[in-house]
Coordinates of C-alpha atoms and ligand atoms in Angstrom, one line a residue:
M1 CA 0.0 0.0 0.0
K2 CA 1.1 3.5 -0.7
I3 CA 1.5 5.7 2.5
N4 CA 2.0 9.4 2.4
H5 CA 2.4 11.9 5.3
N6 CA 1.4 15.5 5.5
I7 CA -0.7 15.6 2.4
Q8 CA -2.2 18.8 0.9
L9 CA -5.8 18.0 0.3
K10 CA -6.8 20.5 -2.4
P11 CA -6.5 18.0 -5.3
F12 CA -8.4 15.4 -3.2
N13 CA -11.7 17.3 -2.7
T14 CA -14.0 18.6 -5.3
F15 CA -14.7 21.8 -3.2
G16 CA -11.0 22.5 -3.9
L17 CA -10.5 23.5 -0.3
D18 CA -7.0 23.9 1.2
A19 CA -6.4 21.6 4.2
Q20 CA -3.8 19.1 5.2
A21 CA -4.1 15.4 6.3
A22 CA -1.6 13.8 8.6
C23 CA -1.6 10.6 6.6
M24 CA -3.1 9.2 3.4
I25 CA -3.1 5.5 2.4
D26 CA -3.9 4.2 -1.1
I27 CA -5.3 0.7 -1.2
E28 CA -5.1 -1.0 -4.6
N29 CA -5.7 -4.7 -4.0
W30 CA -6.3 -7.5 -1.6
D31 CA -2.7 -7.6 -0.4
D32 CA -2.8 -3.9 0.5
L33 CA -6.0 -4.6 2.5
Q34 CA -4.4 -7.4 4.4
A35 CA -1.4 -5.2 5.1
L36 CA -3.7 -2.5 6.4
A37 CA -5.6 -5.0 8.6
D38 CA -2.3 -6.1 10.1
A39 CA -1.2 -2.5 10.9
T40 CA -4.4 -0.7 12.0
N41 CA -2.6 0.8 15.0
D42 CA 0.4 2.1 13.1
F43 CA -1.3 5.2 11.6
P44 CA -2.7 8.4 13.1
K45 CA -6.4 8.1 14.1
P46 CA -9.2 8.7 13.2
Y47 CA -9.4 6.9 9.8
F48 CA -11.7 8.1 7.1
C49 CA -12.3 6.8 3.6
I50 CA -12.6 9.6 1.0
G51 CA -13.3 8.2 -2.5
Q52 CA -12.9 11.2 -4.8
G53 CA -13.8 13.7 -2.1
S54 CA -16.9 14.7 -4.0
N55 CA -19.2 14.9 -1.0
L56 CA -16.8 16.3 1.6
L57 CA -16.1 19.5 3.3
F58 CA -12.8 19.9 5.1
S59 CA -13.5 22.4 7.8
R60 CA -9.9 22.2 9.1
D61 CA -6.8 20.1 8.9
F62 CA -7.4 16.4 9.3
E63 CA -5.2 14.9 12.0
G64 CA -6.0 11.3 11.2
T65 CA -5.5 8.9 8.2
L66 CA -7.4 9.2 5.0
I67 CA -7.9 5.9 3.1
R68 CA -8.3 6.0 -0.7
M69 CA -9.6 2.8 -2.3
V70 CA -8.0 2.7 -5.7
N71 CA -9.0 -0.8 -6.7
K72 CA -10.6 -0.4 -10.1
G73 CA -12.3 -2.8 -12.5
W74 CA -15.5 -4.7 -12.5
E75 CA -16.7 -8.1 -13.7
V76 CA -19.8 -10.1 -14.2
I77 CA -19.8 -12.8 -11.5
E78 CA -23.1 -14.4 -12.2
E79 CA -25.3 -14.3 -15.3
Y80 CA -29.1 -15.1 -15.5
Q81 CA -31.6 -14.9 -18.2
D82 CA -32.8 -11.4 -17.4
Y83 CA -30.0 -9.9 -15.3
V84 CA -26.4 -10.0 -14.3
L85 CA -24.6 -9.7 -11.0
I86 CA -21.6 -7.4 -11.2
R87 CA -18.8 -7.0 -8.7
A88 CA -17.1 -3.6 -8.9
G89 CA -14.0 -2.3 -7.2
A90 CA -14.7 0.6 -4.8
G91 CA -12.0 2.7 -6.7
C92 CA -13.9 2.6 -10.0
D93 CA -14.9 6.0 -11.2
W94 CA -18.7 6.0 -10.9
D95 CA -19.6 7.5 -14.2
E96 CA -17.1 5.3 -16.1
F97 CA -18.8 2.3 -14.5
V98 CA -22.3 3.6 -15.5
E99 CA -21.2 4.2 -19.1
Q100 CA -19.4 0.8 -19.4
T101 CA -22.2 -1.2 -18.0
L102 CA -24.7 0.5 -20.3
G103 CA -22.3 -0.1 -23.2
K104 CA -22.4 -3.9 -22.5
G105 CA -26.2 -3.9 -22.4
Y106 CA -26.6 -4.0 -18.5
F107 CA -29.3 -1.5 -17.7
G108 CA -30.5 0.4 -14.7
L109 CA -27.9 3.0 -13.8
E110 CA -28.7 5.4 -16.6
N111 CA -30.5 8.0 -14.4
L112 CA -27.4 8.0 -12.2
S113 CA -25.1 9.2 -15.0
F114 CA -22.5 11.9 -14.5
I115 CA -22.5 11.9 -10.7
P116 CA -19.0 12.6 -9.5
G117 CA -17.4 10.0 -7.2
T118 CA -16.5 6.4 -7.0
V119 CA -18.4 3.0 -6.9
G120 CA -17.3 2.8 -3.2
S121 CA -19.2 5.9 -2.3
S122 CA -22.4 4.8 -4.0
P123 CA -23.7 2.7 -1.1
V124 CA -22.4 5.0 1.6
Q125 CA -24.4 8.0 0.3
N126 CA -27.0 5.9 -1.5
I127 CA -26.5 8.3 -4.4
G128 CA -29.7 9.3 -6.2
A129 CA -30.9 11.4 -9.1
Y130 CA -33.8 11.7 -11.4
G131 CA -36.1 9.4 -9.4
V132 CA -33.5 6.5 -9.0
E133 CA -31.3 5.5 -6.1
A134 CA -28.3 3.2 -6.1
S135 CA -29.9 1.0 -3.4
Q136 CA -32.4 -0.2 -6.0
F137 CA -29.6 -2.2 -7.7
I138 CA -27.2 -3.0 -4.9
E139 CA -27.2 -6.6 -3.7
R140 CA -24.4 -6.6 -1.2
V141 CA -21.4 -4.6 -0.1
H142 CA -18.0 -6.1 0.9
C143 CA -16.2 -4.0 3.6
F144 CA -13.3 -4.0 6.0
D145 CA -13.7 -2.5 9.5
W146 CA -10.3 -1.1 10.6
E147 CA -11.5 -0.7 14.2
S148 CA -12.1 -4.5 14.6
G149 CA -9.8 -5.5 11.8
L150 CA -12.6 -7.7 10.4
F151 CA -13.9 -8.2 6.9
A152 CA -17.7 -8.4 6.4
T153 CA -20.2 -8.8 3.6
I154 CA -23.4 -6.7 4.2
E155 CA -26.5 -8.0 2.3
K156 CA -28.8 -5.3 1.0
E157 CA -31.5 -5.8 3.7
Y158 CA -28.9 -4.9 6.3
C159 CA -27.6 -1.8 4.5
E160 CA -30.3 0.4 6.1
F161 CA -30.7 2.4 2.9
G162 CA -32.7 5.6 3.0
Y163 CA -32.7 9.0 1.3
R164 CA -28.9 9.8 1.2
K165 CA -28.3 7.4 4.1
S166 CA -27.0 3.9 4.9
V167 CA -25.5 1.8 7.6
F168 CA -22.1 2.7 6.1
K169 CA -22.6 6.4 6.7
Q170 CA -23.2 5.6 10.4
H171 CA -20.0 3.6 10.6
P172 CA -17.1 5.7 9.3
S173 CA -14.6 3.0 10.3
W174 CA -16.0 0.7 7.6
V175 CA -14.1 0.8 4.3
V176 CA -16.1 -0.3 1.3
M177 CA -14.0 -2.6 -0.9
W178 CA -16.4 -4.0 -3.5
V179 CA -20.0 -3.5 -4.4
E180 CA -22.2 -6.0 -6.1
Y181 CA -24.8 -4.7 -8.4
A182 CA -27.7 -6.6 -10.1
L183 CA -28.4 -5.0 -13.5
S184 CA -31.1 -5.9 -15.9
K185 CA -30.4 -7.2 -19.4
I186 CA -33.8 -5.8 -20.4
P187 CA -34.2 -2.0 -20.6
Q188 CA -36.7 -0.7 -18.0
T189 CA -36.3 3.1 -18.0
Q190 CA -37.7 5.3 -15.3
T191 CA -38.5 8.8 -16.7
Y192 CA -41.2 10.2 -14.4
Y193 CA -38.9 12.8 -12.8
K194 CA -40.2 16.1 -14.1
A195 CA -37.0 17.6 -15.4
L196 CA -36.1 14.4 -17.3
E197 CA -39.6 13.9 -18.7
D198 CA -39.8 17.5 -19.9
Y199 CA -36.4 17.2 -21.6
L200 CA -37.4 14.0 -23.4
V201 CA -40.7 15.4 -24.6
K202 CA -39.2 18.7 -25.7
N203 CA -36.5 17.0 -27.7
E204 CA -38.8 14.2 -29.0
L205 CA -36.5 11.5 -27.7
D206 CA -37.2 7.8 -27.2
S207 CA -37.9 7.4 -23.5
E208 CA -37.3 3.6 -23.6
N209 CA -33.7 3.7 -24.7
P210 CA -31.3 3.7 -21.7
M211 CA -28.4 5.3 -23.7
I212 CA -30.7 8.2 -24.7
I213 CA -31.7 8.6 -21.0
R214 CA -28.0 8.7 -20.1
N215 CA -27.3 11.4 -22.6
A216 CA -30.3 13.4 -21.5
V217 CA -29.2 13.2 -17.9
V218 CA -25.7 14.3 -18.8
D219 CA -27.1 17.2 -20.7
I220 CA -29.5 18.3 -17.9
R221 CA -26.8 18.0 -15.3
N222 CA -24.3 20.0 -17.5
S223 CA -26.8 22.8 -18.0
K224 CA -27.7 23.1 -14.3
L225 CA -24.8 22.0 -12.2
P226 CA -21.4 23.6 -11.9
D227 CA -18.4 21.6 -13.1
H228 CA -16.2 21.1 -10.0
K229 CA -13.1 21.3 -12.2
K230 CA -13.9 24.9 -13.0
I231 CA -15.7 25.9 -9.8
G232 CA -15.3 24.0 -6.5
N233 CA -18.4 22.3 -5.1
A234 CA -19.7 19.1 -3.7
G235 CA -23.1 18.8 -5.4
S236 CA -26.2 19.5 -3.3
F237 CA -25.0 20.9 0.0
F238 CA -28.2 20.2 1.9
K239 CA -30.7 17.3 1.8
N240 CA -34.3 18.2 0.8
P241 CA -36.2 18.5 4.0
V242 CA -39.3 16.3 4.7
V243 CA -42.0 18.0 6.8
D244 CA -45.3 16.9 8.3
A245 CA -48.7 17.8 7.0
G246 CA -49.3 20.6 9.6
L247 CA -46.1 22.5 8.7
F248 CA -46.6 21.8 5.0
E249 CA -50.1 23.2 4.9
S250 CA -49.2 26.3 6.9
I251 CA -46.4 27.1 4.4
R252 CA -48.5 26.3 1.4
A253 CA -51.2 28.7 2.6
R254 CA -48.6 31.5 2.3
H255 CA -46.9 30.0 -0.9
P256 CA -49.5 28.1 -3.0
E257 CA -46.8 27.9 -5.7
M258 CA -44.4 25.9 -3.5
P259 CA -43.1 22.7 -5.3
F260 CA -43.2 19.5 -3.3
Y261 CA -43.0 15.7 -3.6
M262 CA -45.3 13.5 -1.5
E263 CA -43.2 11.1 0.6
S264 CA -46.2 9.5 2.2
E265 CA -49.8 10.4 3.1
T266 CA -48.5 12.6 5.9
N267 CA -45.0 13.6 4.8
F268 CA -43.9 16.1 2.1
K269 CA -40.5 16.7 0.7
I270 CA -39.8 20.3 -0.2
P271 CA -36.9 21.2 -2.5
A272 CA -34.3 23.0 -0.4
A273 CA -33.3 24.9 -3.6
W274 CA -36.7 26.5 -3.5
L275 CA -36.5 27.5 0.2
I276 CA -33.0 28.9 -0.4
E277 CA -34.1 30.9 -3.4
Q278 CA -37.2 32.3 -1.4
C279 CA -34.8 33.5 1.3
G280 CA -32.9 35.5 -1.3
W281 CA -29.6 33.6 -1.2
K282 CA -29.3 32.7 -4.9
G283 CA -25.9 34.1 -6.2
F284 CA -25.0 35.4 -2.7
Q285 CA -21.3 35.5 -1.9
L286 CA -19.5 35.5 1.5
N287 CA -15.7 35.8 1.5
G288 CA -14.7 33.2 -1.1
A289 CA -17.8 31.1 -0.7
G290 CA -21.0 31.4 -2.8
V291 CA -24.5 30.1 -3.5
H292 CA -24.7 28.9 -7.1
E293 CA -26.8 31.2 -9.2
K294 CA -28.5 28.5 -11.3
Q295 CA -28.9 25.8 -8.5
P296 CA -28.9 27.4 -5.1
L297 CA -28.7 24.0 -3.3
I298 CA -25.1 24.0 -4.4
L299 CA -22.6 26.0 -2.4
V300 CA -19.4 26.9 -4.3
N301 CA -15.8 27.8 -3.6
L302 CA -15.2 30.9 -5.8
G303 CA -11.5 30.2 -5.6
S304 CA -10.3 31.5 -2.2
A305 CA -12.8 30.0 0.3
T306 CA -11.8 28.1 3.3
G307 CA -13.9 25.3 4.7
K308 CA -14.9 27.7 7.5
D309 CA -16.2 30.2 5.0
V310 CA -18.4 27.6 3.4
L311 CA -19.6 26.5 6.8
E312 CA -20.4 30.0 7.9
L313 CA -22.4 30.6 4.7
A314 CA -24.2 27.3 5.2
G315 CA -25.0 28.3 8.8
R316 CA -26.5 31.6 7.8
I317 CA -28.7 29.9 5.2
V318 CA -29.9 27.3 7.8
E319 CA -30.7 30.0 10.2
S320 CA -32.7 32.1 7.7
I321 CA -34.7 29.1 6.6
K322 CA -35.4 28.2 10.1
N323 CA -36.6 31.7 10.9
D324 CA -38.7 32.1 7.7
F325 CA -40.2 28.6 7.3
G326 CA -39.6 26.8 10.6
I327 CA -37.7 24.1 8.7
E328 CA -34.2 22.9 9.7
L329 CA -32.0 22.0 6.8
H330 CA -29.4 19.3 7.2
P331 CA -26.1 19.0 5.2
E332 CA -25.9 16.3 2.6
V333 CA -22.1 16.7 2.5
I334 CA -20.0 15.1 5.2
V335 CA -18.2 17.8 7.2
L336 CA -14.7 16.7 8.5
Ligands
LIG1 N1 -35.7 24.9 -7.7 C1 -35.9 26.2 -7.3 N2 -35.0 27.2 -7.7 C2 -33.9 26.8 -8.3 C3 -33.6 25.4 -8.7 C4 -34.6 24.5 -8.3 O1 -36.9 26.6 -6.8 O2 -33.0 27.7 -8.6 C5 -36.8 23.9 -7.3 C6 -37.6 23.6 -8.5 O3 -39.0 23.6 -8.1 C7 -37.2 22.2 -8.9 C8 -36.8 21.7 -7.6 O4 -36.2 22.8 -6.9 O5 -38.2 21.5 -9.5 C9 -35.9 20.5 -7.7 O6 -34.7 20.9 -8.3 P1 -33.8 19.8 -9.0 O7 -34.6 18.9 -9.9 O8 -32.6 20.5 -9.6 O9 -33.4 18.8 -7.8 P2 -32.8 19.1 -6.4 O10 -33.9 18.7 -5.4 O11 -32.3 20.4 -6.2 C10 -31.9 16.6 -6.1 C11 -30.7 15.9 -5.6 C12 -29.6 16.0 -6.7 C13 -30.1 15.4 -8.0 C14 -31.4 16.1 -8.4 C15 -32.0 15.4 -9.6 C16 -30.8 16.1 -3.2 C17 -30.2 16.8 -2.0 N3 -30.3 16.5 -4.4 O12 -31.6 18.0 -6.3 O13 -28.5 15.3 -6.2 O14 -29.1 15.4 -9.0 O15 -32.4 16.0 -7.4 O16 -32.6 14.2 -9.2 O17 -31.6 15.3 -3.1 C18 -26.5 15.5 -5.0 O18 -27.0 14.7 -4.2 O19 -25.4 16.0 -4.8 C19 -27.3 15.9 -6.1 C20 -26.8 16.8 -7.0

């Protein structure tokens, strides 16, 4: 395994924030993992697994050890009439994995195209977009727990998947090594998410062709979301809040135009982007941090922001939405 000390983190987080980690270890294969398992007490603690750093905010220097899984590659391990079971290395680039599986005729991940990050982070965050979540396709996850030094396979029913959450998010000492995905050999596209449906209708595209769906998603994301290579960001900064019927109705009485999704008979999900826009934050800048002018759910590093600047801006947004709407926003990004 590759071990580095006193690492500058700017290239390792999509926010492009300056911070330093005491230690960083790259794990490429099974031998590296065994070596790590034998030496868990030899490196500064705590440990944290970072993937491509696309959902992270470094609020200060990290005094522990960052683990990067760089085991790439995927293979079909079982094949059935209608679907295949694929085992993918945690270090695979997520979008390359999506593109390659579609190219081979294994369908399902098309709506999750163009999401920054790795295969290893897909179950942790239960990544989701355009009406689809990774958990719909994950069968099991192979992990290593550096606290106990044990290896474990977690079947999907024990992954505790929810909206941007999982058992892995609650256990930062678990390193995801491989993820098994069940993908269909028969296209079954899901196009009911409004932005996607509108795009397909407007451009008169075939909504049953997964490759067309992928291209549509890439295009929509490109038009709305900032490219982290040009302007630092970590995607949606907050989760969309879910409120009960009482609060929902009281806000709707004041704002009949409020967009929402029904989570259940009694719970309503409200787009945080709408709340943030209502409170006048769109395009706002504070020191080097800003609220993206096209998609206000995304906080950006305009070039010179520190993690503290971004956190301060986030804190002010949370406070104003609490005051105006009585809703508490929670970060989607992991703050270290
Ligand atoms: N909206 C506004 N003002 C804006 C932009 C959006 O009011 O300036 C409202 C609109 O009503 C729009 C609604 O917000 O219909 C939803 O916007 P969008 O479709 O862009 O989705 P989102 O709720 O902002 C979520 C995910 C994204 C995912 C998209 C598409 C979360 C926290 N974010 O964003 O995921 O790509 O849906 O499915 O659930 C991520 O997790 O990092 C991420 C980018």
